[in-house]
Amino acid sequence: MADLQRFRDMLAAYMAKKGLRSTKQRDAIVDAFFVQPDHVSIEELLARVRERDAAIGYATVYRTLKLLTESGVADEHRFGDGLARYELADEEAHHDHLICVECAKITEFEAPDIERLQDEVAKRFGFVTRFHKHEIYGVCPDCQKKTKPRR
Amino acid sequence: MADLQRFRDMLAAYMAKKGLRSTKQRDAIVDAFFVQPDHVSIEELLARVRERDAAIGYATVYRTLKLLTESGVADEHRFGDGLARYELADEEAHHDHLICVECAKITEFEAPDIERLQDEVAKRFGFVTRFHKHEIYGVCPDCQKKTKPRR
DNA sequence: CTCATTGCAAATAATTTGCATGTAA
DNA sequence: TTACATGCAAATTATTTGCAATGAG
């Protein structure tokens, strides 16, 4: 688990710079995100947040996640199921994803050697890298067992 | 440029197997795709196709591109601008993408060493890979010149 | 007090689908 | 002839936005 305080500070700084205000809705959403900032969708997060305050509207969740993304606290991902998912923008421990095409489970992996080769590719083309996506779609071990049981 | 005939055969086989018919609209769309099968969007393809037959509806383009995708002739990509783009599903010459965040230009790259490391990652997690996405987002050489001119 | 924020509903944008009509095979 | 295909418009889905009411600083 990353250093959450660092992210809270990052968000506070961004909000101060932009003259944004903190509200109970925002706090509830941000807290809910920090509880388990791992590939949550808006809908999942909204459900979590409504346990604390049932009146929070989904537009507020969209707006707050956009705020988290702009402030550099969260990264937005799209894994092919048509909706955005968010996770902590943890550069220190950068990882990429394996996505199961059967059960949609997401597994993280780190591969510094791939990152290095990737930097070389960017350099070869004269690109200044901002970010990247590396996603491997396939069938996870669990689903391999389910899909082709010996019979 | 890949062996287009191979892809035409692949499509014909798929259509035969499914009992699908060839129509002048489908032919026009497929031909237009084959002319330049490089990251076209539905809208771009529709424009191209309408030069030949102005009456073709956009639903037909959607349906035909889905057909191309299902038959293994085309791959669908989403590069973050909110719409689907299609390219030839050329496994022999597999490549990934560099996307300029300024001008949205897409550059292809091949990196067999990355692919190999990626296979190792999948194996390490017991995944059976179906396909992958590796996209590097950054600023291309042209836009670097535009964005920060010496002044 | 002032201006950002919220919740709601309506607006978008990309894509999909129902259906009457057209048309391959 | 017998389904499959098409074009249109309406439906869907995820997300965004206008606006009046609310609330933070």
Short mmCIF file of C-alpha atoms (C1' of nucleotides) in Angstrom, two decimals, chain A residues 20-21 23 25-26 55-58 60 63, chain C residues 1-11:
data_model
loop_
_atom_site.label_atom_id
_atom_site.label_comp_id
_atom_site.label_asym_id
_atom_site.label_seq_id
_atom_site.Cartn_x
_atom_site.Cartn_y
_atom_site.Cartn_z
CA LEU A 20 -11.57 24.54 -4.91
CA ARG A 21 -13.47 23.77 -1.76
CA THR A 23 -17.17 19.36 0.98
CA GLN A 25 -19.39 14.70 -0.46
CA ARG A 26 -15.90 15.13 -1.83
CA ALA A 55 -27.90 11.21 -1.00
CA ILE A 56 -24.68 11.57 -2.99
CA GLY A 57 -25.40 11.87 -6.68
CA TYR A 58 -23.47 10.03 -9.32
CA THR A 60 -20.56 14.20 -8.05
CA ARG A 63 -16.71 15.11 -11.03
"C1'" DC C 1 -21.92 37.66 0.97
"C1'" DT C 2 -19.78 35.38 -2.97
"C1'" DC C 3 -18.79 31.86 -5.75
"C1'" DA C 4 -17.89 26.89 -5.85
"C1'" DT C 5 -20.56 22.62 -5.38
"C1'" DT C 6 -24.45 19.56 -5.50
"C1'" DG C 7 -28.33 16.75 -7.27
"C1'" DC C 8 -31.31 16.23 -10.69
"C1'" DA C 9 -32.67 15.80 -15.13
"C1'" DA C 10 -31.72 16.72 -19.70
"C1'" DA C 11 -28.00 16.66 -23.16
#
